[in-house]
PDB file of C-alpha atoms in Angstrom:
ATOM      1  CA  MET A  18     199.094  27.039 -52.616  1.00  0.00           C
ATOM      2  CA  ASN A  19     198.441  25.170 -55.737  1.00  0.00           C
ATOM      3  CA  PHE A  20     196.467  26.795 -58.529  1.00  0.00           C
ATOM      4  CA  ASP A  21     194.541  25.069 -61.054  1.00  0.00           C
ATOM      5  CA  PHE A  22     195.880  26.786 -64.095  1.00  0.00           C
ATOM      6  CA  SER A  23     193.913  24.577 -66.321  1.00  0.00           C
ATOM      7  CA  SER A  24     190.778  25.861 -64.735  1.00  0.00           C
ATOM      8  CA  LEU A  25     192.029  29.416 -65.032  1.00  0.00           C
ATOM      9  CA  ALA A  26     192.789  28.902 -68.696  1.00  0.00           C
ATOM     10  CA  LYS A  27     189.334  27.599 -69.222  1.00  0.00           C
ATOM     11  CA  ASN A  28     187.868  30.722 -67.647  1.00  0.00           C
ATOM     12  CA  LYS A  29     190.209  33.192 -69.453  1.00  0.00           C
ATOM     13  CA  ASN A  30     187.662  34.110 -71.962  1.00  0.00           C
ATOM     14  CA  MET A  31     185.124  34.660 -69.282  1.00  0.00           C
ATOM     15  CA  LEU A  32     187.464  37.011 -67.418  1.00  0.00           C
ATOM     16  CA  ILE A  33     188.130  39.044 -70.521  1.00  0.00           C
ATOM     17  CA  ILE A  34     184.452  39.404 -71.163  1.00  0.00           C
ATOM     18  CA  LEU A  35     183.879  40.342 -67.510  1.00  0.00           C
ATOM     19  CA  LEU A  36     186.670  42.918 -67.595  1.00  0.00           C
ATOM     20  CA  ALA A  37     185.318  44.475 -70.781  1.00  0.00           C
ATOM     21  CA  MET A  38     181.897  44.721 -69.285  1.00  0.00           C
ATOM     22  CA  ILE A  39     183.342  46.476 -66.214  1.00  0.00           C
ATOM     23  CA  VAL A  40     185.176  48.982 -68.393  1.00  0.00           C
ATOM     24  CA  VAL A  41     182.133  49.663 -70.525  1.00  0.00           C
ATOM     25  CA  CYS A  42     179.843  50.011 -67.570  1.00  0.00           C
ATOM     26  CA  GLY A  43     182.270  52.314 -65.764  1.00  0.00           C
ATOM     27  CA  GLY A  44     182.648  54.575 -68.805  1.00  0.00           C
ATOM     28  CA  SER A  45     178.942  54.750 -69.225  1.00  0.00           C
ATOM     29  CA  LEU A  46     178.484  55.771 -65.620  1.00  0.00           C
ATOM     30  CA  LEU A  47     181.157  58.483 -65.959  1.00  0.00           C
ATOM     31  CA  GLY A  48     179.501  59.812 -69.119  1.00  0.00           C
ATOM     32  CA  VAL A  49     176.090  59.974 -67.519  1.00  0.00           C
ATOM     33  CA  LYS A  50     177.552  61.775 -64.549  1.00  0.00           C
ATOM     34  CA  SER A  51     179.275  64.308 -66.772  1.00  0.00           C
ATOM     35  CA  MET A  52     176.093  64.967 -68.696  1.00  0.00           C
ATOM     36  CA  THR A  53     174.125  65.345 -65.535  1.00  0.00           C
ATOM     37  CA  SER A  54     176.579  67.854 -64.059  1.00  0.00           C
ATOM     38  CA  ASN A  55     176.653  69.984 -67.221  1.00  0.00           C
ATOM     39  CA  PHE A  56     172.894  70.003 -67.824  1.00  0.00           C
ATOM     40  CA  GLN A  57     171.015  73.103 -66.503  1.00  0.00           C
ATOM     41  CA  PRO A  58     167.217  73.024 -66.811  1.00  0.00           C
ATOM     42  CA  GLN A  59     165.770  76.081 -68.729  1.00  0.00           C
ATOM     43  CA  THR A  60     163.525  77.928 -66.408  1.00  0.00           C
ATOM     44  CA  ASP A  61     163.512  81.505 -68.016  1.00  0.00           C
ATOM     45  CA  ILE A  62     161.246  81.932 -71.035  1.00  0.00           C
ATOM     46  CA  SER A  63     161.463  85.234 -72.904  1.00  0.00           C
ATOM     47  CA  THR A  64     157.909  86.520 -73.496  1.00  0.00           C
ATOM     48  CA  THR A  65     156.958  89.871 -75.182  1.00  0.00           C
ATOM     49  CA  THR A  66     153.900  91.354 -73.560  1.00  0.00           C
ATOM     50  CA  GLN A  67     152.269  94.607 -74.844  1.00  0.00           C
ATOM     51  CA  ALA A  68     152.244  97.170 -72.133  1.00  0.00           C
ATOM     52  CA  PRO A  69     148.768  98.390 -71.152  1.00  0.00           C
ATOM     53  CA  VAL A  70     147.750 101.812 -72.532  1.00  0.00           C
ATOM     54  CA  ILE A  71     147.102 104.223 -69.748  1.00  0.00           C
ATOM     55  CA  SER A  72     144.750 107.087 -70.619  1.00  0.00           C
ATOM     56  CA  THR A  73     145.252 110.147 -68.509  1.00  0.00           C
ATOM     57  CA  THR A  74     142.868 113.134 -68.747  1.00  0.00           C
ATOM     58  CA  LEU A  75     144.480 116.360 -67.698  1.00  0.00           C
ATOM     59  CA  PRO A  76     142.257 119.234 -66.642  1.00  0.00           C
ATOM     60  CA  THR A  77     142.397 122.187 -69.057  1.00  0.00           C
ATOM     61  CA  THR A  78     141.723 125.795 -68.354  1.00  0.00           C
ATOM     62  CA  THR A  79     140.210 128.075 -71.065  1.00  0.00           C
ATOM     63  CA  GLU A  80     140.955 131.731 -70.643  1.00  0.00           C
ATOM     64  CA  PRO A  81     139.598 134.536 -72.846  1.00  0.00           C
ATOM     65  CA  ILE A  82     142.094 135.777 -75.436  1.00  0.00           C
ATOM     66  CA  THR A  83     142.181 139.511 -75.970  1.00  0.00           C
ATOM     67  CA  THR A  84     143.581 140.848 -79.264  1.00  0.00           C
ATOM     68  CA  THR A  85     144.244 144.516 -79.668  1.00  0.00           C
ATOM     69  CA  THR A  86     144.235 145.780 -83.250  1.00  0.00           C
ATOM     70  CA  GLU A  87     145.912 149.087 -83.753  1.00  0.00           C
ATOM     71  CA  PRO A  88     144.685 151.437 -86.471  1.00  0.00           C
ATOM     72  CA  ILE A  89     146.776 150.980 -89.592  1.00  0.00           C
ATOM     73  CA  THR A  90     147.755 153.768 -91.917  1.00  0.00           C
ATOM     74  CA  THR A  91     148.410 152.799 -95.509  1.00  0.00           C
ATOM     75  CA  THR A  92     150.384 155.226 -97.591  1.00  0.00           C
ATOM     76  CA  MET A  93     149.704 155.273-101.302  1.00  0.00           C
ATOM     77  CA  PRO A  94     152.037 156.965-103.752  1.00  0.00           C
ATOM     78  CA  SER A  95     150.198 159.863-105.279  1.00  0.00           C
ATOM     79  CA  THR A  96     150.493 163.453-106.251  1.00  0.00           C
ATOM     80  CA  ASP A  97     149.234 166.109-103.894  1.00  0.00           C
ATOM     81  CA  SER A  98     146.429 167.131-106.176  1.00  0.00           C
ATOM     82  CA  LEU A  99     144.623 166.019-109.286  1.00  0.00           C
ATOM     83  CA  ILE A 100     143.847 168.431-112.080  1.00  0.00           C
ATOM     84  CA  THR A 101     141.023 167.318-114.346  1.00  0.00           C
ATOM     85  CA  THR A 102     140.505 169.147-117.614  1.00  0.00           C
ATOM     86  CA  PHE A 103     137.634 168.905-120.040  1.00  0.00           C
ATOM     87  CA  PRO A 104     137.704 170.638-123.441  1.00  0.00           C
ATOM     88  CA  VAL A 105     134.685 172.862-124.006  1.00  0.00           C
ATOM     89  CA  ASP A 106     134.216 174.398-127.438  1.00  0.00           C
ATOM     90  CA  GLY A 107     137.930 174.743-128.009  1.00  0.00           C
ATOM     91  CA  THR A 108     138.652 175.973-124.470  1.00  0.00           C
ATOM     92  CA  THR A 109     139.809 174.100-121.406  1.00  0.00           C
ATOM     93  CA  THR A 110     137.894 173.775-118.168  1.00  0.00           C
ATOM     94  CA  THR A 111     140.163 173.060-115.212  1.00  0.00           C
ATOM     95  CA  ILE A 112     138.752 171.439-112.107  1.00  0.00           C
ATOM     96  CA  PRO A 113     141.179 171.255-109.162  1.00  0.00           C
ATOM     97  CA  THR A 114     140.435 168.372-106.854  1.00  0.00           C
ATOM     98  CA  THR A 115     142.265 167.198-103.754  1.00  0.00           C
ATOM     99  CA  VAL A 116     143.235 163.564-103.333  1.00  0.00           C
ATOM    100  CA  PRO A 117     144.755 162.601 -99.943  1.00  0.00           C
ATOM    101  CA  THR A 118     147.969 160.614-100.125  1.00  0.00           C
ATOM    102  CA  THR A 119     147.279 158.727 -96.862  1.00  0.00           C
ATOM    103  CA  VAL A 120     144.399 156.301 -96.635  1.00  0.00           C
ATOM    104  CA  PRO A 121     143.432 155.519 -93.008  1.00  0.00           C
ATOM    105  CA  THR A 122     141.926 152.204 -91.986  1.00  0.00           C
ATOM    106  CA  SER A 123     139.507 151.468 -89.191  1.00  0.00           C
ATOM    107  CA  ALA A 124     140.209 149.219 -86.214  1.00  0.00           C
ATOM    108  CA  ASP A 125     138.859 146.188 -88.070  1.00  0.00           C
ATOM    109  CA  ASN A 126     141.414 146.725 -90.860  1.00  0.00           C
ATOM    110  CA  SER A 127     138.802 147.794 -93.403  1.00  0.00           C
ATOM    111  CA  LEU A 128     139.951 150.630 -95.625  1.00  0.00           C
ATOM    112  CA  THR A 129     138.157 153.919 -95.207  1.00  0.00           C
ATOM    113  CA  PHE A 130     138.337 156.097 -98.304  1.00  0.00           C
ATOM    114  CA  PRO A 131     137.446 159.756 -97.979  1.00  0.00           C
ATOM    115  CA  SER A 132     135.128 161.124-100.650  1.00  0.00           C
ATOM    116  CA  LEU A 133     136.595 163.091-103.532  1.00  0.00           C
ATOM    117  CA  GLN A 134     135.961 166.772-103.005  1.00  0.00           C
ATOM    118  CA  ILE A 135     134.726 168.542-106.145  1.00  0.00           C
ATOM    119  CA  PRO A 136     133.961 172.256-106.053  1.00  0.00           C
ATOM    120  CA  SER A 137     130.265 173.003-106.193  1.00  0.00           C
ATOM    121  CA  THR A 138     130.976 175.677-108.789  1.00  0.00           C
ATOM    122  CA  THR A 139     132.753 174.546-111.926  1.00  0.00           C
ATOM    123  CA  PRO A 140     134.636 177.107-114.005  1.00  0.00           C
ATOM    124  CA  SER A 141     133.521 177.019-117.612  1.00  0.00           C
ATOM    125  CA  SER A 142     134.057 178.828-120.872  1.00  0.00           C
ATOM    126  CA  GLY A 143     130.924 180.912-120.383  1.00  0.00           C
ATOM    127  CA  SER A 144     128.695 178.612-122.424  1.00  0.00           C
ATOM    128  CA  ASN A 145     125.215 178.032-121.073  1.00  0.00           C
ATOM    129  CA  GLY A 146     125.509 174.416-122.161  1.00  0.00           C
ATOM    130  CA  GLY A 147     125.539 171.468-119.814  1.00  0.00           C
ATOM    131  CA  SER A 148     125.700 167.725-120.187  1.00  0.00           C
ATOM    132  CA  LEU A 149     122.949 165.312-121.023  1.00  0.00           C
ATOM    133  CA  LEU A 150     124.219 163.156-118.189  1.00  0.00           C
ATOM    134  CA  GLY A 151     124.158 166.042-115.770  1.00  0.00           C
ATOM    135  CA  GLY A 152     120.725 167.203-116.949  1.00  0.00           C
ATOM    136  CA  LEU A 153     119.169 163.790-116.435  1.00  0.00           C
ATOM    137  CA  ALA A 154     120.734 163.571-113.005  1.00  0.00           C
ATOM    138  CA  GLY A 155     119.470 167.015-112.027  1.00  0.00           C
ATOM    139  CA  ASN A 156     122.996 168.292-111.404  1.00  0.00           C
ATOM    140  CA  LEU A 157     123.148 171.164-113.886  1.00  0.00           C
ATOM    141  CA  LYS A 158     124.892 174.313-112.676  1.00  0.00           C
ATOM    142  CA  PRO A 159     124.082 177.862-113.764  1.00  0.00           C
ATOM    143  CA  ASP A 160     127.513 178.160-115.339  1.00  0.00           C
ATOM    144  CA  GLY A 161     127.844 174.658-116.796  1.00  0.00           C
ATOM    145  CA  THR A 162     128.414 171.142-115.562  1.00  0.00           C
ATOM    146  CA  LEU A 163     131.362 168.940-114.740  1.00  0.00           C
ATOM    147  CA  PHE A 164     131.142 167.035-118.031  1.00  0.00           C
ATOM    148  CA  ASP A 165     130.615 169.802-120.574  1.00  0.00           C
ATOM    149  CA  GLN A 166     131.127 167.427-123.495  1.00  0.00           C
ATOM    150  CA  GLY A 167     128.015 165.613-122.359  1.00  0.00           C
ATOM    151  CA  LEU A 168     126.875 162.060-122.775  1.00  0.00           C
ATOM    152  CA  ALA A 169     127.639 160.794-126.300  1.00  0.00           C
ATOM    153  CA  GLY A 170     128.632 164.315-127.353  1.00  0.00           C
ATOM    154  CA  PHE A 171     125.361 166.029-126.321  1.00  0.00           C
ATOM    155  CA  GLN A 172     124.904 169.152-124.230  1.00  0.00           C
ATOM    156  CA  PHE A 173     122.006 170.819-122.475  1.00  0.00           C
ATOM    157  CA  ASN A 174     120.968 174.414-123.032  1.00  0.00           C
ATOM    158  CA  GLN A 175     119.285 175.703-119.898  1.00  0.00           C
ATOM    159  CA  THR A 176     117.981 178.895-121.453  1.00  0.00           C
ATOM    160  CA  GLY A 177     116.181 177.088-124.282  1.00  0.00           C
ATOM    161  CA  ASN A 178     115.634 173.922-122.225  1.00  0.00           C
ATOM    162  CA  TYR A 179     116.781 171.523-124.956  1.00  0.00           C
ATOM    163  CA  TYR A 180     119.615 169.125-125.741  1.00  0.00           C
ATOM    164  CA  TYR A 181     121.913 169.476-128.727  1.00  0.00           C
ATOM    165  CA  THR A 182     125.156 168.169-130.204  1.00  0.00           C
ATOM    166  CA  ASN A 183     128.337 170.104-129.614  1.00  0.00           C
ATOM    167  CA  THR A 184     130.598 171.420-132.357  1.00  0.00           C
ATOM    168  CA  ASP A 185     132.931 168.459-132.628  1.00  0.00           C
ATOM    169  CA  PRO A 186     131.319 165.275-131.241  1.00  0.00           C
ATOM    170  CA  TRP A 187     132.686 161.786-131.776  1.00  0.00           C
ATOM    171  CA  GLN A 188     130.025 161.156-134.443  1.00  0.00           C
ATOM    172  CA  ARG A 189     131.801 163.602-136.738  1.00  0.00           C
ATOM    173  CA  ALA A 190     134.536 161.072-137.464  1.00  0.00           C
ATOM    174  CA  LEU A 191     131.972 158.560-138.762  1.00  0.00           C
ATOM    175  CA  GLY A 192     130.537 160.691-141.547  1.00  0.00           C
ATOM    176  CA  TYR A 193     127.181 159.638-142.945  1.00  0.00           C
ATOM    177  CA  ASN A 194     125.880 156.547-144.656  1.00  0.00           C
ATOM    178  CA  GLU A 195     122.280 155.573-145.396  1.00  0.00           C
ATOM    179  CA  LEU A 196     122.857 152.417-143.410  1.00  0.00           C
ATOM    180  CA  TYR A 197     122.735 154.578-140.268  1.00  0.00           C
ATOM    181  CA  ASP A 198     119.152 155.582-141.023  1.00  0.00           C
ATOM    182  CA  ASN A 199     118.193 152.042-142.020  1.00  0.00           C
ATOM    183  CA  ALA A 200     119.430 150.724-138.684  1.00  0.00           C
ATOM    184  CA  ALA A 201     117.881 153.532-136.619  1.00  0.00           C
ATOM    185  CA  ALA A 202     114.730 151.595-135.760  1.00  0.00           C
ATOM    186  CA  PHE A 203     116.839 148.901-134.102  1.00  0.00           C
ATOM    187  CA  THR A 204     118.019 151.562-131.648  1.00  0.00           C
ATOM    188  CA  SER A 205     114.456 152.798-130.991  1.00  0.00           C
ATOM    189  CA  ILE A 206     114.845 155.837-133.264  1.00  0.00           C
ATOM    190  CA  PHE A 207     111.852 156.449-135.554  1.00  0.00           C
ATOM    191  CA  ILE A 208     112.458 159.265-138.025  1.00  0.00           C
ATOM    192  CA  ASP A 209     111.485 160.908-141.287  1.00  0.00           C
ATOM    193  CA  THR A 210     114.318 162.225-143.434  1.00  0.00           C
ATOM    194  CA  MET A 211     114.889 164.271-146.607  1.00  0.00           C
ATOM    195  CA  ARG A 212     118.214 164.157-148.480  1.00  0.00           C
ATOM    196  CA  CYS A 213     119.037 167.079-150.762  1.00  0.00           C
ATOM    197  CA  LYS A 214     121.951 166.061-153.002  1.00  0.00           C
ATOM    198  CA  PHE A 215     123.708 168.395-155.409  1.00  0.00           C
ATOM    199  CA  ARG A 216     127.095 168.993-156.995  1.00  0.00           C
ATOM    200  CA  TYR A 217     129.078 172.091-156.095  1.00  0.00           C
ATOM    201  CA  ASP A 218     132.771 173.096-156.098  1.00  0.00           C
ATOM    202  CA  ASP A 219     133.836 169.738-157.559  1.00  0.00           C
ATOM    203  CA  LYS A 220     132.231 167.785-154.718  1.00  0.00           C
ATOM    204  CA  ASP A 221     129.026 165.867-154.230  1.00  0.00           C
ATOM    205  CA  TRP A 222     127.163 167.678-151.444  1.00  0.00           C
ATOM    206  CA  MET A 223     124.214 166.606-149.339  1.00  0.00           C
ATOM    207  CA  ILE A 224     122.124 168.616-146.881  1.00  0.00           C
ATOM    208  CA  GLN A 225     119.921 166.236-144.931  1.00  0.00           C
ATOM    209  CA  PHE A 226     116.944 166.850-142.623  1.00  0.00           C
ATOM    210  CA  TRP A 227     115.585 164.554-139.876  1.00  0.00           C
ATOM    211  CA  LYS A 228     112.680 164.682-137.436  1.00  0.00           C
ATOM    212  CA  GLY A 229     111.160 162.052-135.195  1.00  0.00           C
ATOM    213  CA  GLN A 230     111.229 160.023-132.014  1.00  0.00           C
ATOM    214  CA  TYR A 231     114.699 159.494-130.550  1.00  0.00           C
ATOM    215  CA  GLY A 232     114.477 156.613-128.163  1.00  0.00           C
ATOM    216  CA  TYR A 233     111.455 156.538-125.894  1.00  0.00           C
ATOM    217  CA  LEU A 234     112.267 159.793-124.120  1.00  0.00           C
ATOM    218  CA  PHE A 235     113.000 162.472-126.722  1.00  0.00           C
ATOM    219  CA  VAL A 236     111.620 164.049-129.878  1.00  0.00           C
ATOM    220  CA  GLY A 237     113.872 166.130-132.055  1.00  0.00           C
ATOM    221  CA  HIS A 238     115.112 167.578-135.322  1.00  0.00           C
ATOM    222  CA  GLU A 239     118.414 167.634-137.223  1.00  0.00           C
ATOM    223  CA  ILE A 240     120.073 169.291-140.206  1.00  0.00           C
ATOM    224  CA  GLY A 241     123.420 167.873-141.384  1.00  0.00           C
ATOM    225  CA  VAL A 242     125.843 169.066-144.055  1.00  0.00           C
ATOM    226  CA  TYR A 243     128.065 166.496-145.839  1.00  0.00           C
ATOM    227  CA  TYR A 244     130.133 166.000-148.963  1.00  0.00           C
ATOM    228  CA  LYS A 245     132.291 163.452-150.715  1.00  0.00           C
ATOM    229  CA  PRO A 246     134.721 163.356-153.657  1.00  0.00           C
ATOM    230  CA  ILE A 247     133.054 163.055-157.060  1.00  0.00           C
ATOM    231  CA  ASN A 248     135.002 159.881-157.869  1.00  0.00           C
ATOM    232  CA  ARG A 249     133.794 158.121-154.725  1.00  0.00           C
ATOM    233  CA  THR A 250     131.139 155.781-156.005  1.00  0.00           C
ATOM    234  CA  ALA A 251     130.116 154.545-152.559  1.00  0.00           C
ATOM    235  CA  GLU A 252     127.320 156.601-151.021  1.00  0.00           C
ATOM    236  CA  HIS A 253     129.338 157.438-147.938  1.00  0.00           C
ATOM    237  CA  TYR A 254     129.726 161.117-147.112  1.00  0.00           C
ATOM    238  CA  ASP A 255     132.188 162.966-144.919  1.00  0.00           C
ATOM    239  CA  CYS A 256     131.102 165.610-142.457  1.00  0.00           C
ATOM    240  CA  VAL A 257     132.094 168.984-143.889  1.00  0.00           C
ATOM    241  CA  SER A 258     135.053 170.819-142.407  1.00  0.00           C
ATOM    242  CA  ASP A 259     134.695 173.905-140.253  1.00  0.00           C
ATOM    243  CA  ALA A 260     135.593 176.036-143.286  1.00  0.00           C
ATOM    244  CA  ASP A 261     132.782 174.484-145.350  1.00  0.00           C
ATOM    245  CA  SER A 262     130.175 174.535-142.592  1.00  0.00           C
ATOM    246  CA  LEU A 263     127.112 176.665-143.389  1.00  0.00           C
ATOM    247  CA  TYR A 264     125.409 179.442-141.483  1.00  0.00           C
ATOM    248  CA  MET A 265     121.904 178.471-140.453  1.00  0.00           C
ATOM    249  CA  GLU A 266     119.242 178.647-137.783  1.00  0.00           C
ATOM    250  CA  MET A 267     116.448 176.240-136.895  1.00  0.00           C
ATOM    251  CA  ASP A 268     113.186 176.126-134.953  1.00  0.00           C
ATOM    252  CA  GLY A 269     111.994 172.693-133.846  1.00  0.00           C
ATOM    253  CA  LEU A 270     108.184 172.547-133.763  1.00  0.00           C
ATOM    254  CA  ARG A 271     105.507 170.150-132.611  1.00  0.00           C
ATOM    255  CA  ASP A 272     101.918 170.715-133.757  1.00  0.00           C
ATOM    256  CA  GLY A 273     102.940 174.221-134.822  1.00  0.00           C
ATOM    257  CA  GLU A 274     104.373 175.115-131.414  1.00  0.00           C
ATOM    258  CA  VAL A 275     108.054 176.023-131.196  1.00  0.00           C
ATOM    259  CA  LEU A 276     109.819 173.641-128.806  1.00  0.00           C
ATOM    260  CA  TYR A 277     113.219 175.326-129.053  1.00  0.00           C
ATOM    261  CA  THR A 278     115.310 177.594-131.279  1.00  0.00           C
ATOM    262  CA  ARG A 279     118.855 177.067-132.510  1.00  0.00           C
ATOM    263  CA  ASP A 280     120.324 180.505-133.010  1.00  0.00           C
ATOM    264  CA  TYR A 281     121.844 181.611-136.294  1.00  0.00           C
ATOM    265  CA  GLY A 282     125.428 180.427-136.505  1.00  0.00           C
ATOM    266  CA  LYS A 283     127.852 178.241-138.393  1.00  0.00           C
ATOM    267  CA  TYR A 284     127.024 174.538-138.240  1.00  0.00           C
ATOM    268  CA  TRP A 285     127.847 171.286-139.924  1.00  0.00           C
ATOM    269  CA  TRP A 286     125.229 169.547-137.731  1.00  0.00           C
ATOM    270  CA  CYS A 287     122.397 171.581-136.244  1.00  0.00           C
ATOM    271  CA  THR A 288     120.305 169.571-133.778  1.00  0.00           C
ATOM    272  CA  GLY A 289     117.729 169.893-131.027  1.00  0.00           C
ATOM    273  CA  PHE A 290     116.034 167.352-128.740  1.00  0.00           C
ATOM    274  CA  VAL A 291     113.472 167.746-125.959  1.00  0.00           C
ATOM    275  CA  PRO A 292     111.835 165.212-123.641  1.00  0.00           C
ATOM    276  CA  GLY A 293     108.636 163.940-125.172  1.00  0.00           C
ATOM    277  CA  LYS A 294     106.820 161.127-126.886  1.00  0.00           C
ATOM    278  CA  LEU A 295     104.883 161.137-130.148  1.00  0.00           C
ATOM    279  CA  ASP A 296     101.285 160.003-130.188  1.00  0.00           C
ATOM    280  CA  LYS A 297     102.332 157.370-132.721  1.00  0.00           C
ATOM    281  CA  PHE A 298     105.924 156.518-133.487  1.00  0.00           C
ATOM    282  CA  SER A 299     104.903 155.678-137.051  1.00  0.00           C
ATOM    283  CA  ASP A 300     103.464 159.164-137.621  1.00  0.00           C
ATOM    284  CA  ARG A 301     105.992 161.986-137.361  1.00  0.00           C
ATOM    285  CA  SER A 302     103.754 164.563-139.075  1.00  0.00           C
ATOM    286  CA  GLU A 303     103.188 166.457-135.813  1.00  0.00           C
ATOM    287  CA  LEU A 304     106.865 167.492-135.952  1.00  0.00           C
ATOM    288  CA  SER A 305     108.257 170.103-138.342  1.00  0.00           C
ATOM    289  CA  ILE A 306     111.381 172.155-139.011  1.00  0.00           C
ATOM    290  CA  ASP A 307     111.432 175.880-139.753  1.00  0.00           C
ATOM    291  CA  ALA A 308     114.958 176.647-140.938  1.00  0.00           C
ATOM    292  CA  ARG A 309     117.084 179.257-142.660  1.00  0.00           C
ATOM    293  CA  ILE A 310     120.250 178.150-144.463  1.00  0.00           C
ATOM    294  CA  THR A 311     122.697 180.578-146.102  1.00  0.00           C
ATOM    295  CA  MET A 312     124.482 179.350-149.231  1.00  0.00           C
ATOM    296  CA  LYS A 313     128.103 180.247-150.046  1.00  0.00           C
ATOM    297  CA  ASP A 314     127.323 181.816-153.430  1.00  0.00           C
ATOM    298  CA  LYS A 315     124.742 181.858-156.253  1.00  0.00           C
ATOM    299  CA  GLU A 316     126.099 178.687-157.793  1.00  0.00           C
ATOM    300  CA  MET A 317     125.560 176.782-154.586  1.00  0.00           C
ATOM    301  CA  LEU A 318     122.167 178.444-154.134  1.00  0.00           C
ATOM    302  CA  GLY A 319     120.946 177.289-157.549  1.00  0.00           C
ATOM    303  CA  ALA A 320     122.187 173.726-157.014  1.00  0.00           C
ATOM    304  CA  PHE A 321     120.508 173.486-153.604  1.00  0.00           C
ATOM    305  CA  VAL A 322     117.200 174.900-154.834  1.00  0.00           C
ATOM    306  CA  ASP A 323     117.160 172.334-157.628  1.00  0.00           C
ATOM    307  CA  SER A 324     117.665 169.519-155.102  1.00  0.00           C
ATOM    308  CA  LEU A 325     114.762 170.823-152.991  1.00  0.00           C
ATOM    309  CA  GLU A 326     112.472 170.782-155.985  1.00  0.00           C
ATOM    310  CA  ARG A 327     113.548 167.225-156.871  1.00  0.00           C
ATOM    311  CA  ASN A 328     112.361 166.277-153.397  1.00  0.00           C
ATOM    312  CA  GLY A 329     108.913 167.682-154.168  1.00  0.00           C
ATOM    313  CA  MET A 330     109.379 170.952-152.291  1.00  0.00           C
ATOM    314  CA  ILE A 331     107.559 173.925-153.865  1.00  0.00           C
ATOM    315  CA  ASN A 332     109.351 177.245-154.290  1.00  0.00           C
ATOM    316  CA  GLY A 333     107.210 179.936-152.726  1.00  0.00           C
ATOM    317  CA  GLY A 334     105.327 177.376-150.624  1.00  0.00           C
ATOM    318  CA  ASP A 335     107.577 174.866-148.857  1.00  0.00           C
ATOM    319  CA  PHE A 336     110.584 177.158-149.232  1.00  0.00           C
ATOM    320  CA  THR A 337     111.446 180.715-150.246  1.00  0.00           C
ATOM    321  CA  VAL A 338     114.666 182.368-151.357  1.00  0.00           C
ATOM    322  CA  LYS A 339     115.935 185.747-150.188  1.00  0.00           C
ATOM    323  CA  GLY A 340     119.407 186.610-151.431  1.00  0.00           C
ATOM    324  CA  LEU A 341     121.607 183.657-150.527  1.00  0.00           C
ATOM    325  CA  ASP A 342     119.219 182.570-147.749  1.00  0.00           C
ATOM    326  CA  VAL A 343     116.824 179.671-148.239  1.00  0.00           C
ATOM    327  CA  TYR A 344     113.899 179.547-145.780  1.00  0.00           C
ATOM    328  CA  ILE A 345     112.506 176.026-145.479  1.00  0.00           C
ATOM    329  CA  VAL A 346     109.435 174.621-143.727  1.00  0.00           C
ATOM    330  CA  TRP A 347     109.486 170.826-143.599  1.00  0.00           C
TER     331      TRP A 347
END
């Protein structure tokens, strides 16, 4: 067989091009096949979906609840008994009272306190005095009251049916100053007063008298004995001591009628008050004092008489002198 190599040479370029095309096409087919075999279509899509809320109603059963409360006993530290003492005219009144140490409570837990037991009869020093507080409350006892010192230092005399100040009230520590009288009206006290000042035993003495309306419930009378050192320029007096107190007695009168009598004894402050009301607070003339005061000696007697006369009192009329006794109507 004879080949035409010249023809083959002419078509060499064409063959090379053809061969290259075959190679390229074959590789392309292999690549497409490989891609096709490795490719997996995505069919699963991850989606977050909120779960539905399911409301479930469960039947409930209500049963009555029963609570049992036991009585509770509360124990309080205490002594077995309480002894209350009240000084009465230098003596001591003892009132035994019983205070339970256990305080029971009721079923509802509220405390139940028993009442304090006080004897219906109160031992006393034998005085017929009672308290202003007790008298107003209607609780006076034949042999005295629970509070023998009385309200604000006052006592009640059942025999004479009047109130009076005891021997050593709290007012004694205050002494006397004219400011007290000047301020009296602000406390609903409307009074007349007479101050008898004199010098005796190296002291400035003063015996003062009062009468009038005391508050809106009482009328009364007073006699007070005071002194101060000579070198004290201020007009403030001290209440005299027990040793310098004077013997005296006093009748308190209204329109000439004796309301009460303070018996003869040693006083630094002799007082008496009875329930009542003046016709006019500004006019105390319906009240008067009939008193007897015993001086320590003639020197004191002369000095006191002089002070009475300086106050306009007339010897032999408004007052009389018998021995060391001065009888005064004011």
